PDB file of C-alpha atoms and ligand atoms in Angstrom:
ATOM      1  CA  MET A   1      45.415  57.654 -82.898  1.00 45.00           C
ATOM      2  CA  LYS A   2      43.234  58.249 -79.912  1.00 49.00           C
ATOM      3  CA  LYS A   3      40.774  60.222 -82.020  1.00 53.00           C
ATOM      4  CA  LYS A   4      40.569  57.396 -84.531  1.00 53.00           C
ATOM      5  CA  ASN A   5      39.860  54.957 -81.705  1.00 65.00           C
ATOM      6  CA  ILE A   6      36.988  57.069 -80.487  1.00 61.00           C
ATOM      7  CA  GLY A   7      35.691  57.306 -84.065  1.00 65.00           C
ATOM      8  CA  THR A   8      35.850  53.537 -84.479  1.00 67.00           C
ATOM      9  CA  LYS A   9      34.182  52.958 -81.126  1.00 68.00           C
ATOM     10  CA  LEU A  10      31.430  55.388 -82.062  1.00 64.00           C
ATOM     11  CA  ALA A  11      30.921  53.649 -85.402  1.00 66.00           C
ATOM     12  CA  VAL A  12      30.704  50.241 -83.666  1.00 64.00           C
ATOM     13  CA  PHE A  13      28.309  51.657 -81.084  1.00 62.00           C
ATOM     14  CA  LEU A  14      26.061  53.212 -83.747  1.00 61.00           C
ATOM     15  CA  THR A  15      26.054  50.000 -85.781  1.00 60.00           C
ATOM     16  CA  LEU A  16      25.089  48.041 -82.663  1.00 60.00           C
ATOM     17  CA  LEU A  17      22.368  50.582 -81.882  1.00 59.00           C
ATOM     18  CA  VAL A  18      20.867  50.116 -85.346  1.00 52.00           C
ATOM     19  CA  PHE A  19      20.940  46.318 -84.958  1.00 53.00           C
ATOM     20  CA  VAL A  20      19.343  46.451 -81.508  1.00 53.00           C
ATOM     21  CA  SER A  21      16.639  48.879 -82.742  1.00 52.00           C
ATOM     22  CA  VAL A  22      15.788  46.675 -85.692  1.00 44.00           C
ATOM     23  CA  ALA A  23      15.738  43.574 -83.482  1.00 46.00           C
ATOM     24  CA  LEU A  24      13.468  45.364 -80.996  1.00 48.00           C
ATOM     25  CA  ILE A  25      11.026  46.409 -83.716  1.00 44.00           C
ATOM     26  CA  VAL A  26      10.901  42.832 -85.011  1.00 42.00           C
ATOM     27  CA  VAL A  27      10.285  41.487 -81.497  1.00 46.00           C
ATOM     28  CA  LEU A  28       7.705  44.131 -80.556  1.00 51.00           C
ATOM     29  CA  ASN A  29       5.676  43.749 -83.721  1.00 53.00           C
ATOM     30  CA  GLN A  30       4.640  40.149 -83.539  1.00 55.00           C
ATOM     31  CA  LYS A  31       4.312  38.803 -87.031  1.00 60.00           C
ATOM     32  CA  ASN A  32       2.369  35.798 -88.127  1.00 63.00           C
ATOM     33  CA  ASP A  33       3.646  34.727 -91.494  1.00 56.00           C
ATOM     34  CA  SER A  34       0.730  32.392 -92.082  1.00 66.00           C
ATOM     35  CA  VAL A  35      -1.503  35.370 -92.833  1.00 71.00           C
ATOM     36  CA  PRO A  36      -0.501  37.195 -96.021  1.00 72.00           C
ATOM     37  CA  GLU A  37      -0.601  40.979 -95.617  1.00 77.00           C
ATOM     38  CA  LYS A  38      -3.091  42.627 -97.928  1.00 77.00           C
ATOM     39  CA  ALA A  39      -4.920  45.918 -98.168  1.00 80.00           C
ATOM     40  CA  PRO A  40      -8.608  45.835 -97.238  1.00 83.00           C
ATOM     41  CA  THR A  41     -11.080  46.727 -99.974  1.00 82.00           C
ATOM     42  CA  GLU A  42     -13.764  47.988 -97.595  1.00 93.00           C
ATOM     43  CA  PRO A  43     -14.030  48.888 -93.878  1.00 95.00           C
ATOM     44  CA  PRO A  44     -13.921  45.777 -91.648  1.00 97.00           C
ATOM     45  CA  SER A  45     -17.302  44.678 -90.301  1.00 96.00           C
ATOM     46  CA  ILE A  46     -17.518  45.721 -86.640  1.00 96.00           C
ATOM     47  CA  GLU A  47     -20.835  44.064 -85.917  1.00 95.00           C
ATOM     48  CA  GLY A  48     -20.723  42.568 -82.432  1.00 96.00           C
ATOM     49  CA  GLN A  49     -17.413  44.266 -81.595  1.00 98.00           C
ATOM     50  CA  PRO A  50     -16.865  46.594 -78.635  1.00 98.00           C
ATOM     51  CA  LEU A  51     -17.073  50.215 -79.791  1.00 98.00           C
ATOM     52  CA  PHE A  52     -15.502  53.177 -77.996  1.00 98.00           C
ATOM     53  CA  GLY A  53     -16.894  56.627 -78.750  1.00 98.00           C
ATOM     54  CA  LYS A  54     -20.099  57.759 -80.422  1.00 98.00           C
ATOM     55  CA  SER A  55     -21.801  55.042 -82.454  1.00 96.00           C
ATOM     56  CA  ASN A  56     -22.693  57.523 -85.241  1.00 96.00           C
ATOM     57  CA  ALA A  57     -19.154  58.895 -85.700  1.00 98.00           C
ATOM     58  CA  PRO A  58     -18.404  59.322 -89.440  1.00 97.00           C
ATOM     59  CA  VAL A  59     -15.077  57.464 -89.293  1.00 98.00           C
ATOM     60  CA  THR A  60     -14.292  54.161 -87.549  1.00 98.00           C
ATOM     61  CA  ILE A  61     -10.839  52.979 -86.548  1.00 98.00           C
ATOM     62  CA  VAL A  62     -10.349  49.278 -85.925  1.00 98.00           C
ATOM     63  CA  GLU A  63      -7.437  47.955 -83.925  1.00 98.00           C
ATOM     64  CA  PHE A  64      -6.512  44.324 -84.498  1.00 98.00           C
ATOM     65  CA  GLY A  65      -4.643  43.545 -81.304  1.00 98.00           C
ATOM     66  CA  ASP A  66      -3.556  40.971 -78.780  1.00 97.00           C
ATOM     67  CA  PHE A  67      -3.524  41.457 -74.991  1.00 97.00           C
ATOM     68  CA  LYS A  68      -0.268  39.463 -74.892  1.00 94.00           C
ATOM     69  CA  CYS A  69       1.477  41.731 -77.387  1.00 94.00           C
ATOM     70  CA  PRO A  70       3.899  44.317 -75.917  1.00 94.00           C
ATOM     71  CA  ALA A  71       3.595  46.574 -78.996  1.00 96.00           C
ATOM     72  CA  CYS A  72      -0.214  46.632 -78.552  1.00 97.00           C
ATOM     73  CA  LYS A  73       0.214  47.751 -74.946  1.00 96.00           C
ATOM     74  CA  ALA A  74       2.678  50.431 -76.111  1.00 97.00           C
ATOM     75  CA  TRP A  75       0.231  51.585 -78.810  1.00 98.00           C
ATOM     76  CA  GLY A  76      -2.596  51.819 -76.260  1.00 98.00           C
ATOM     77  CA  ASP A  77      -0.390  53.818 -73.898  1.00 97.00           C
ATOM     78  CA  THR A  78       0.994  56.272 -76.460  1.00 98.00           C
ATOM     79  CA  VAL A  79      -1.120  56.637 -79.624  1.00 98.00           C
ATOM     80  CA  PHE A  80      -4.626  55.791 -78.386  1.00 98.00           C
ATOM     81  CA  PRO A  81      -4.832  58.671 -75.833  1.00 98.00           C
ATOM     82  CA  LYS A  82      -3.976  61.144 -78.622  1.00 98.00           C
ATOM     83  CA  LEU A  83      -6.804  59.747 -80.749  1.00 98.00           C
ATOM     84  CA  VAL A  84      -9.229  60.030 -77.847  1.00 98.00           C
ATOM     85  CA  GLU A  85      -8.287  63.636 -77.232  1.00 98.00           C
ATOM     86  CA  GLU A  86      -8.194  64.793 -80.839  1.00 98.00           C
ATOM     87  CA  TYR A  87     -10.899  62.763 -82.573  1.00 98.00           C
ATOM     88  CA  ILE A  88     -12.921  60.395 -80.382  1.00 98.00           C
ATOM     89  CA  GLU A  89     -14.171  62.793 -77.678  1.00 98.00           C
ATOM     90  CA  SER A  90     -15.455  65.198 -80.339  1.00 98.00           C
ATOM     91  CA  GLY A  91     -17.480  62.404 -81.953  1.00 98.00           C
ATOM     92  CA  ASN A  92     -15.609  62.469 -85.271  1.00 98.00           C
ATOM     93  CA  VAL A  93     -14.126  59.023 -84.821  1.00 98.00           C
ATOM     94  CA  ASN A  94     -15.062  55.855 -82.977  1.00 98.00           C
ATOM     95  CA  PHE A  95     -12.880  52.885 -82.209  1.00 98.00           C
ATOM     96  CA  ALA A  96     -13.374  49.125 -82.291  1.00 98.00           C
ATOM     97  CA  TYR A  97     -11.078  46.381 -81.041  1.00 98.00           C
ATOM     98  CA  VAL A  98     -10.765  42.935 -82.602  1.00 98.00           C
ATOM     99  CA  ASN A  99      -8.873  40.072 -80.955  1.00 98.00           C
ATOM    100  CA  VAL A 100      -5.942  38.582 -82.834  1.00 98.00           C
ATOM    101  CA  PRO A 101      -4.727  35.720 -80.641  1.00 95.00           C
ATOM    102  CA  PHE A 102      -1.231  35.377 -82.097  1.00 90.00           C
ATOM    103  CA  HIS A 103       0.553  34.336 -78.879  1.00 86.00           C
ATOM    104  CA  GLY A 104      -0.856  30.910 -78.132  1.00 91.00           C
ATOM    105  CA  GLN A 105      -3.047  29.760 -75.274  1.00 94.00           C
ATOM    106  CA  GLU A 106      -2.695  32.880 -73.115  1.00 95.00           C
ATOM    107  CA  SER A 107      -3.820  35.116 -75.989  1.00 97.00           C
ATOM    108  CA  ILE A 108      -6.841  32.894 -76.467  1.00 98.00           C
ATOM    109  CA  LEU A 109      -7.601  32.925 -72.730  1.00 98.00           C
ATOM    110  CA  ALA A 110      -7.408  36.742 -72.657  1.00 98.00           C
ATOM    111  CA  ALA A 111      -9.627  36.992 -75.750  1.00 98.00           C
ATOM    112  CA  LEU A 112     -12.169  34.538 -74.258  1.00 98.00           C
ATOM    113  CA  ALA A 113     -12.274  36.680 -71.094  1.00 98.00           C
ATOM    114  CA  ALA A 114     -12.680  39.928 -73.033  1.00 98.00           C
ATOM    115  CA  GLU A 115     -15.574  38.438 -75.006  1.00 98.00           C
ATOM    116  CA  SER A 116     -17.155  37.151 -71.780  1.00 98.00           C
ATOM    117  CA  VAL A 117     -16.916  40.579 -70.129  1.00 98.00           C
ATOM    118  CA  TYR A 118     -18.304  42.275 -73.249  1.00 98.00           C
ATOM    119  CA  LYS A 119     -21.231  39.832 -73.361  1.00 98.00           C
ATOM    120  CA  GLN A 120     -21.967  40.161 -69.656  1.00 98.00           C
ATOM    121  CA  ASP A 121     -21.812  43.966 -69.548  1.00 98.00           C
ATOM    122  CA  PRO A 122     -20.625  45.977 -72.592  1.00 98.00           C
ATOM    123  CA  SER A 123     -20.416  49.120 -70.430  1.00 98.00           C
ATOM    124  CA  VAL A 124     -17.434  47.782 -68.446  1.00 98.00           C
ATOM    125  CA  TYR A 125     -15.632  46.303 -71.452  1.00 98.00           C
ATOM    126  CA  TRP A 126     -13.196  49.217 -71.952  1.00 98.00           C
ATOM    127  CA  ASP A 127     -12.307  49.289 -68.247  1.00 98.00           C
ATOM    128  CA  PHE A 128     -11.439  45.632 -68.491  1.00 98.00           C
ATOM    129  CA  HIS A 129      -9.525  46.182 -71.751  1.00 98.00           C
ATOM    130  CA  LYS A 130      -7.408  48.875 -70.126  1.00 98.00           C
ATOM    131  CA  THR A 131      -6.865  46.940 -66.904  1.00 98.00           C
ATOM    132  CA  LEU A 132      -5.808  43.829 -68.796  1.00 98.00           C
ATOM    133  CA  PHE A 133      -3.230  45.710 -70.885  1.00 97.00           C
ATOM    134  CA  SER A 134      -2.010  47.474 -67.712  1.00 96.00           C
ATOM    135  CA  SER A 135      -1.457  44.078 -66.132  1.00 96.00           C
ATOM    136  CA  GLN A 136       0.959  43.061 -68.865  1.00 94.00           C
ATOM    137  CA  PRO A 137       4.349  43.051 -67.112  1.00 91.00           C
ATOM    138  CA  GLU A 138       6.648  45.838 -68.326  1.00 83.00           C
ATOM    139  CA  THR A 139       9.333  43.285 -69.023  1.00 75.00           C
ATOM    140  CA  ALA A 140       6.957  40.818 -70.659  1.00 59.00           C
ATOM    141  CA  LYS A 141       8.417  38.654 -73.324  1.00 64.00           C
ATOM    142  CA  HIS A 142       5.985  36.952 -75.634  1.00 60.00           C
ATOM    143  CA  ASP A 143       6.589  33.631 -73.925  1.00 68.00           C
ATOM    144  CA  GLU A 144       6.345  34.875 -70.323  1.00 72.00           C
ATOM    145  CA  LEU A 145       3.257  33.478 -68.569  1.00 88.00           C
ATOM    146  CA  TRP A 146       0.978  36.059 -66.961  1.00 93.00           C
ATOM    147  CA  VAL A 147      -2.559  35.541 -68.295  1.00 96.00           C
ATOM    148  CA  THR A 148      -4.259  32.961 -66.099  1.00 97.00           C
ATOM    149  CA  THR A 149      -7.879  32.270 -65.164  1.00 98.00           C
ATOM    150  CA  GLU A 150      -7.160  33.413 -61.587  1.00 97.00           C
ATOM    151  CA  LYS A 151      -5.584  36.653 -62.841  1.00 97.00           C
ATOM    152  CA  LEU A 152      -8.593  37.374 -65.077  1.00 98.00           C
ATOM    153  CA  LEU A 153     -10.979  36.716 -62.164  1.00 98.00           C
ATOM    154  CA  GLU A 154      -8.929  39.033 -59.968  1.00 98.00           C
ATOM    155  CA  LEU A 155      -9.083  41.828 -62.577  1.00 98.00           C
ATOM    156  CA  THR A 156     -12.882  41.623 -62.764  1.00 98.00           C
ATOM    157  CA  SER A 157     -13.382  41.380 -58.990  1.00 98.00           C
ATOM    158  CA  THR A 158     -13.944  45.170 -58.858  1.00 96.00           C
ATOM    159  CA  MET A 159     -16.642  44.950 -61.558  1.00 98.00           C
ATOM    160  CA  PRO A 160     -19.912  44.026 -59.792  1.00 98.00           C
ATOM    161  CA  SER A 161     -21.778  43.387 -63.052  1.00 98.00           C
ATOM    162  CA  ILE A 162     -19.334  40.643 -64.049  1.00 98.00           C
ATOM    163  CA  SER A 163     -20.203  37.283 -62.555  1.00 98.00           C
ATOM    164  CA  PRO A 164     -17.045  35.408 -61.537  1.00 98.00           C
ATOM    165  CA  GLU A 165     -18.877  32.091 -61.904  1.00 98.00           C
ATOM    166  CA  LYS A 166     -19.946  32.959 -65.443  1.00 98.00           C
ATOM    167  CA  LEU A 167     -16.469  34.200 -66.353  1.00 98.00           C
ATOM    168  CA  ARG A 168     -14.851  31.026 -65.006  1.00 98.00           C
ATOM    169  CA  GLN A 169     -17.354  28.903 -66.917  1.00 98.00           C
ATOM    170  CA  ASP A 170     -16.745  30.874 -70.151  1.00 98.00           C
ATOM    171  CA  LEU A 171     -12.990  30.365 -69.765  1.00 98.00           C
ATOM    172  CA  GLU A 172     -12.970  26.733 -68.666  1.00 98.00           C
ATOM    173  CA  GLN A 173     -15.572  25.582 -71.177  1.00 98.00           C
ATOM    174  CA  GLU A 174     -14.469  28.079 -73.864  1.00 98.00           C
ATOM    175  CA  LEU A 175     -18.084  29.245 -74.198  1.00 98.00           C
ATOM    176  CA  THR A 176     -17.056  32.529 -75.854  1.00 98.00           C
ATOM    177  CA  MET A 177     -14.947  30.748 -78.486  1.00 98.00           C
ATOM    178  CA  PRO A 178     -17.517  31.520 -81.245  1.00 98.00           C
ATOM    179  CA  GLU A 179     -16.873  35.249 -80.675  1.00 98.00           C
ATOM    180  CA  VAL A 180     -13.094  34.692 -80.756  1.00 98.00           C
ATOM    181  CA  GLU A 181     -13.545  32.713 -83.977  1.00 98.00           C
ATOM    182  CA  THR A 182     -15.539  35.607 -85.481  1.00 98.00           C
ATOM    183  CA  ASP A 183     -12.537  37.856 -84.730  1.00 98.00           C
ATOM    184  CA  THR A 184     -10.125  35.312 -86.193  1.00 97.00           C
ATOM    185  CA  ALA A 185     -12.134  35.170 -89.436  1.00 97.00           C
ATOM    186  CA  LEU A 186     -12.169  38.978 -89.512  1.00 97.00           C
ATOM    187  CA  TYR A 187      -8.406  39.403 -89.156  1.00 97.00           C
ATOM    188  CA  LYS A 188      -7.744  36.781 -91.811  1.00 96.00           C
ATOM    189  CA  GLU A 189     -10.262  38.419 -94.136  1.00 95.00           C
ATOM    190  CA  ASN A 190      -8.457  41.747 -93.658  1.00 96.00           C
ATOM    191  CA  GLY A 191      -5.001  40.267 -94.203  1.00 95.00           C
ATOM    192  CA  VAL A 192      -3.779  41.119 -90.710  1.00 96.00           C
ATOM    193  CA  GLY A 193      -0.377  39.481 -90.193  1.00 95.00           C
ATOM    194  CA  VAL A 194       1.001  41.721 -87.456  1.00 96.00           C
ATOM    195  CA  THR A 195      -0.249  43.212 -84.181  1.00 97.00           C
ATOM    196  CA  PRO A 196      -1.191  45.929 -83.696  1.00 98.00           C
ATOM    197  CA  THR A 197      -2.761  46.573 -87.093  1.00 98.00           C
ATOM    198  CA  ILE A 198      -4.763  49.774 -87.416  1.00 98.00           C
ATOM    199  CA  ILE A 199      -7.378  50.174 -90.137  1.00 98.00           C
ATOM    200  CA  ILE A 200      -9.029  53.576 -90.556  1.00 98.00           C
ATOM    201  CA  ALA A 201     -12.250  53.219 -92.561  1.00 97.00           C
ATOM    202  CA  ASP A 202     -10.869  51.082 -95.422  1.00 96.00           C
ATOM    203  CA  LYS A 203      -7.200  52.119 -95.136  1.00 97.00           C
ATOM    204  CA  LYS A 204      -4.551  50.046 -93.372  1.00 97.00           C
ATOM    205  CA  ILE A 205      -1.914  52.179 -91.658  1.00 97.00           C
ATOM    206  CA  SER A 206       1.631  51.184 -92.600  1.00 96.00           C
ATOM    207  CA  ASP A 207       3.152  52.249 -89.249  1.00 98.00           C
ATOM    208  CA  PRO A 208       0.661  52.268 -86.331  1.00 98.00           C
ATOM    209  CA  PHE A 209       3.097  54.401 -84.295  1.00 98.00           C
ATOM    210  CA  ASP A 210       3.264  57.161 -86.922  1.00 98.00           C
ATOM    211  CA  TYR A 211       0.664  59.606 -85.595  1.00 98.00           C
ATOM    212  CA  GLU A 212       1.120  61.930 -88.578  1.00 98.00           C
ATOM    213  CA  GLU A 213       0.141  59.154 -90.961  1.00 98.00           C
ATOM    214  CA  ILE A 214      -2.863  58.321 -88.769  1.00 98.00           C
ATOM    215  CA  ARG A 215      -3.932  61.969 -88.639  1.00 98.00           C
ATOM    216  CA  ASN A 216      -3.594  62.397 -92.411  1.00 98.00           C
ATOM    217  CA  VAL A 217      -5.755  59.362 -93.112  1.00 98.00           C
ATOM    218  CA  ILE A 218      -8.384  60.439 -90.565  1.00 98.00           C
ATOM    219  CA  GLU A 219      -8.563  63.930 -92.097  1.00 98.00           C
ATOM    220  CA  GLU A 220      -8.871  62.438 -95.581  1.00 98.00           C
ATOM    221  CA  LYS A 221     -11.667  60.092 -94.484  1.00 97.00           C
ATOM    222  CA  LEU A 222     -13.458  62.855 -92.555  1.00 97.00           C
ATOM    223  CA  SER A 223     -13.413  65.092 -95.645  1.00 97.00           C
ATOM    224  CA  ALA A 224     -14.750  62.234 -97.772  1.00 95.00           C
ATOM    225  CA  ALA A 225     -17.502  61.554 -95.195  1.00 92.00           C
ATOM    226  CA  ASN A 226     -18.533  65.228 -95.160  1.00 86.00           C
ATOM    227  CA  GLU A 227     -18.757  65.542 -98.930  1.00 85.00           C
TER     228      GLU A 227
HETATM  229 CA1   CA B   1     -14.542  40.520 -80.712  1.00 69.73          CA
END
């Protein structure tokens, strides 16, 4: 009897665990149903986008992300460093980031700031990118407020080449909105309905957290590029 109880409890616990895991995945991967998912037919245009790594690398990876998205922060903390170590430092792969402001006004504010920093001094863009994701509270829910003009000014206060007056003006008057709109057109064109979305050359990765899948596609594209 006791054994059966333990078995039942275990079954209930495992069922709950599956439900919680599924719920977590749904919450972490922010979906936007208004954009139909589709496979790209060619590599996304990265003209005017920040590029990490050697500009002449044979393969380009594009992340479609949102500074407000917890899964994007998790991807940057776990998968991105592996890519840097294995493929970007050697010059085989470079990496571009495109804003997908899925989480309302704060996403847009963060994207406007990123575009302002990139325009003012492209060489500090990736520092800002990293700092902004690091500032996302560990417990952040999608609706928790943390991106503010004052916060963005504080994050750039250690970057002498970024003018706080210019940044404030870009945010308050939305002067970098054309760049954000370029990104918006790009994610729609590439059928991006979830963040993060990772596209390697012309191939969309089905699970951005599956490093084996990422590695296989990179190897395939590197072989094709070397033919
Ligand atoms: Ca952009």
